[in-house]
Structure formats: C-alpha cells, structure tokens
Short mmCIF file of C-alpha atoms in Angstrom, two decimals:
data_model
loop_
_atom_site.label_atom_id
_atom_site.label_comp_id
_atom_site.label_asym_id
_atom_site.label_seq_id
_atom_site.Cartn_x
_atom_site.Cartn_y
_atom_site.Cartn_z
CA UNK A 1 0.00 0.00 0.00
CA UNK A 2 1.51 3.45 -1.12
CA UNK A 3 2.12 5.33 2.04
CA UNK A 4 -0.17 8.29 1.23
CA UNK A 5 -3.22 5.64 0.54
CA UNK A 6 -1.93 4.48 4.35
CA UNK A 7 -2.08 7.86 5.81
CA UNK A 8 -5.70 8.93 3.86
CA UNK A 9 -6.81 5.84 5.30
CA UNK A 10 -5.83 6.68 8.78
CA UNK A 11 -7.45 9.78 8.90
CA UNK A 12 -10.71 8.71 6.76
CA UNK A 13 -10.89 6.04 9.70
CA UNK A 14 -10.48 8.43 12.83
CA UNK A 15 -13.20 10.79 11.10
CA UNK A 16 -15.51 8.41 10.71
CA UNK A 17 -15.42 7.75 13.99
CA UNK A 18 -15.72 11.30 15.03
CA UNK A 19 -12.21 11.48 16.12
CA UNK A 20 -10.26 14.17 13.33
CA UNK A 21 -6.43 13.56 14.27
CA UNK A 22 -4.83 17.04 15.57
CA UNK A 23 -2.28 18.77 13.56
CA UNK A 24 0.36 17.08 15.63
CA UNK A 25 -1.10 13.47 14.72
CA UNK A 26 -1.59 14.19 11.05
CA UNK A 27 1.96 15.55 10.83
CA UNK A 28 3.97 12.94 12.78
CA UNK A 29 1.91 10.09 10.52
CA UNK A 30 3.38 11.71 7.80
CA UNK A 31 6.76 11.64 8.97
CA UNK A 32 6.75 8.39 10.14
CA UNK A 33 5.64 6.98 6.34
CA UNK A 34 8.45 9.46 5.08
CA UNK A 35 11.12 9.33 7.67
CA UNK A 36 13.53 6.77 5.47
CA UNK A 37 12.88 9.03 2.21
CA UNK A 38 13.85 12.29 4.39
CA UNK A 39 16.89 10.67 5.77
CA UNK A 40 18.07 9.70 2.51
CA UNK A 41 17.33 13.29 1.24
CA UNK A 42 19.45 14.91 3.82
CA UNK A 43 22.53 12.69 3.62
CA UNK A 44 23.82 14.58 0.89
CA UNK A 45 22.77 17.95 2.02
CA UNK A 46 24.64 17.44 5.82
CA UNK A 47 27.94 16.82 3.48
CA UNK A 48 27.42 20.01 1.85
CA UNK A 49 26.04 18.90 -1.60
CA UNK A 50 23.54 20.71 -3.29
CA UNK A 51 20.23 19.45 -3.21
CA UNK A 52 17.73 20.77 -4.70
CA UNK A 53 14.44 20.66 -2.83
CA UNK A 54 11.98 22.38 -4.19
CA UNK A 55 12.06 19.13 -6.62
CA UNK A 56 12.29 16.74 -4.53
CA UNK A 57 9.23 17.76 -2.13
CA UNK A 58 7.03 16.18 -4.66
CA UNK A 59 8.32 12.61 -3.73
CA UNK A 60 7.08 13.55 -0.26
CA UNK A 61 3.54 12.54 0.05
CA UNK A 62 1.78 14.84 2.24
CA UNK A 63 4.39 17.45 2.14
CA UNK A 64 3.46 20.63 0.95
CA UNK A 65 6.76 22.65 0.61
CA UNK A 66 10.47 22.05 1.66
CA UNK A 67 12.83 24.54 2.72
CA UNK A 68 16.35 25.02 3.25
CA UNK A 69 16.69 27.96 5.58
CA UNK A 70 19.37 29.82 7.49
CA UNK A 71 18.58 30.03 11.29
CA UNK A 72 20.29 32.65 13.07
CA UNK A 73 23.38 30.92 15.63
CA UNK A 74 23.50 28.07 12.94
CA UNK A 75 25.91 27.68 10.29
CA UNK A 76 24.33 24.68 8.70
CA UNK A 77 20.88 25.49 6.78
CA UNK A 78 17.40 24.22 8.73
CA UNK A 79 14.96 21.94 6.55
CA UNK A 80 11.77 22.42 6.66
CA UNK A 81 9.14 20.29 5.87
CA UNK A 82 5.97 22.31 5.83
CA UNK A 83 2.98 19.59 6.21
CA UNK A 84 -0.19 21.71 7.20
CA UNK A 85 -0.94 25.33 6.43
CA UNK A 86 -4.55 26.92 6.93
CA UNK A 87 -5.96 30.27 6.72
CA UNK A 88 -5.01 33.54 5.06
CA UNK A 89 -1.84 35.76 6.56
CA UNK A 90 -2.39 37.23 8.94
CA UNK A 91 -4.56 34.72 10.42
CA UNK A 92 -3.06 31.57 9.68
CA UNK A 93 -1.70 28.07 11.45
CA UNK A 94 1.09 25.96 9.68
CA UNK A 95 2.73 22.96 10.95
CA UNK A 96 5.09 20.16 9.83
CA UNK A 97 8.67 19.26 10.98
CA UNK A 98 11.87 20.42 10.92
CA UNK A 99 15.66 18.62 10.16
CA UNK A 100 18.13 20.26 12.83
CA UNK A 101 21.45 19.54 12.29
CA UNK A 102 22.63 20.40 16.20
CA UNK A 103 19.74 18.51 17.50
CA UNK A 104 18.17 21.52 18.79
CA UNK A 105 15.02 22.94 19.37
CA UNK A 106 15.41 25.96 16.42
CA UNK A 107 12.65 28.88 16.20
CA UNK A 108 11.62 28.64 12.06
CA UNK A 109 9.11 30.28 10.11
CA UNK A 110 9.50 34.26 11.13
CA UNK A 111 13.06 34.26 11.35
CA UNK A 112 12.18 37.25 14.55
CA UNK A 113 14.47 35.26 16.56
CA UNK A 114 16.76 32.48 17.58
CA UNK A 115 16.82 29.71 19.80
CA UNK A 116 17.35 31.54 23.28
CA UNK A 117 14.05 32.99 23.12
CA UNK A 118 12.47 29.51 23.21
CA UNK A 119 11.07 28.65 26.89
CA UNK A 120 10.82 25.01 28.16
CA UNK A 121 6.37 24.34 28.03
CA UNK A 122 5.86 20.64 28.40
CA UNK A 123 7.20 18.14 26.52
CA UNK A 124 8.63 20.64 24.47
CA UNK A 125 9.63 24.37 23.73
CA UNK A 126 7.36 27.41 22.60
CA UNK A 127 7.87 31.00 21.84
CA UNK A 128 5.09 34.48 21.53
CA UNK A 129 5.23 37.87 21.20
CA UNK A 130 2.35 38.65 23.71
CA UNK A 131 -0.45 38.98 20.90
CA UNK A 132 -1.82 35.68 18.97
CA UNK A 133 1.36 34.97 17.19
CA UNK A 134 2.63 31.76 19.01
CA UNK A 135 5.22 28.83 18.06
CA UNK A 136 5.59 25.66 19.58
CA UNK A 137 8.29 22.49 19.15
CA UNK A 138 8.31 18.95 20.26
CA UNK A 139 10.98 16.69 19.42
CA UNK A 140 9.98 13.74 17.43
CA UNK A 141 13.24 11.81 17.34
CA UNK A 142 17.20 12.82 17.09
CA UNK A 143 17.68 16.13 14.58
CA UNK A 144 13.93 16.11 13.84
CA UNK A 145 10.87 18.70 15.36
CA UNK A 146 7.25 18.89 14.97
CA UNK A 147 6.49 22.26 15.13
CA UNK A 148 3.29 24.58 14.51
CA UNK A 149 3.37 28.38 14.42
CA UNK A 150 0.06 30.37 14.53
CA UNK A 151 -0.12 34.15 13.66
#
C-alpha cells in the first residue's frame, strides 16, 4: 500500500469515527511513512552537496513545501518540511517538521528570533510575542521537530 493511501486511510478512519487527528497526529503520521525518504534526502545535504528541494518535495507525500533555511546561531541550513498550512496571513496556522542539524530545538518560520528565546512548556519548547502569534516544538526523534506556528 503506497504510504499516502496508508495515511488517507488513517485519517478517513479516525473521522468516521468522530475522532479528526490534531495537527500534531496528522503531521507525525506523515513523517513516520516518510522518515527513510527524508533521511536519505538529507545525507547529501549534511555533506554540503547541493540538493535541490523544491524538486524533490514532490516525492514527499503529504508534504506541501520544503525549505532550506538559514537560522540565526546556525551555520548549517534548517529543513523544513511544511505539512499543514490553513488560513489567510495574517490569520493563519502551519505545521510540519523540521531537520536540525545540532539537534536543537530551532525557532523557524518568522526568522524574529533564535533559539534563546524559546522557553521550556511541556514536553517541548514554545515562543510568543504577547499577541496571537505563538510557536511551539516537540521533538519527534534525534535532529527532527514537529512544530506549529500560529499568527
């Protein structure tokens, strides 16, 4: 079974029973039926080939967009795997993972700030500017983050 007929059929199976899978849920399914693809995508990007993404996030089922960004305090670029996004700027809510090379909770998406202004909240790290623009991370396994920003 092709892994996006898998993850459909996870999802058509928790709505039928009333239960819709959180952002979270629907994101780390899709990671887990991509993880081997995305590790074999990165090896050549950690040893500083090029790789170009923007063609290879179509073999990604249930991946929207992949980026290769700089992160402030990081000298190696940040992928990110952008799995959900809803709503119009300024009112929106995206989510997906994140490849960090350090192993460290990052702050992506704005680019406002870096890593220090992340503060411990559960199981994981989150980050706002005292209106409704929030960001929250949650390690999924080593180098790789779920996160979810919403502004």
């Amino acid at each position: 079974m092709r892994p996006a007929m898998a993850v459909l059929l996870t999802i058509l199976s928790l709505a039928a029973c009333g239960n819709w899978p959180t952002p979270e849920e629907r994101v780390l399914a899709v990671f887990e039926e991509q993880k081997d693809t995305v590790c074999e995508m990165i090896e050549p990007y950690s040893t500083d080939d090029a790789v170009e993404w923007g063609e290879l996030e179509n073999d990604l089922e249930g991946v929207l967009h992949v980026y290769a960004m700089k992160v402030r305090g990081h000298d190696k670029g940040v992928l990110q795997f952008v799995c959900v996004a809803e709503g119009i700027a300024p009112a929106g809510f995206v989510a997906g993972f994140y490849y960090s090379p350090d192993d460290e909770p990052l702050l992506i998406g704005w680019g406002l700030s870096g890593p220090s202004e992340l503060v411990e909240d559960g199981e994981g790290y989150s980050w706002t500017d005292g209106t409704d623009n929030s960001y929250y991370t949650e390690r999924i396994c080593e180098n790789f983050y779920y996160y979810q920003e919403v502004n």
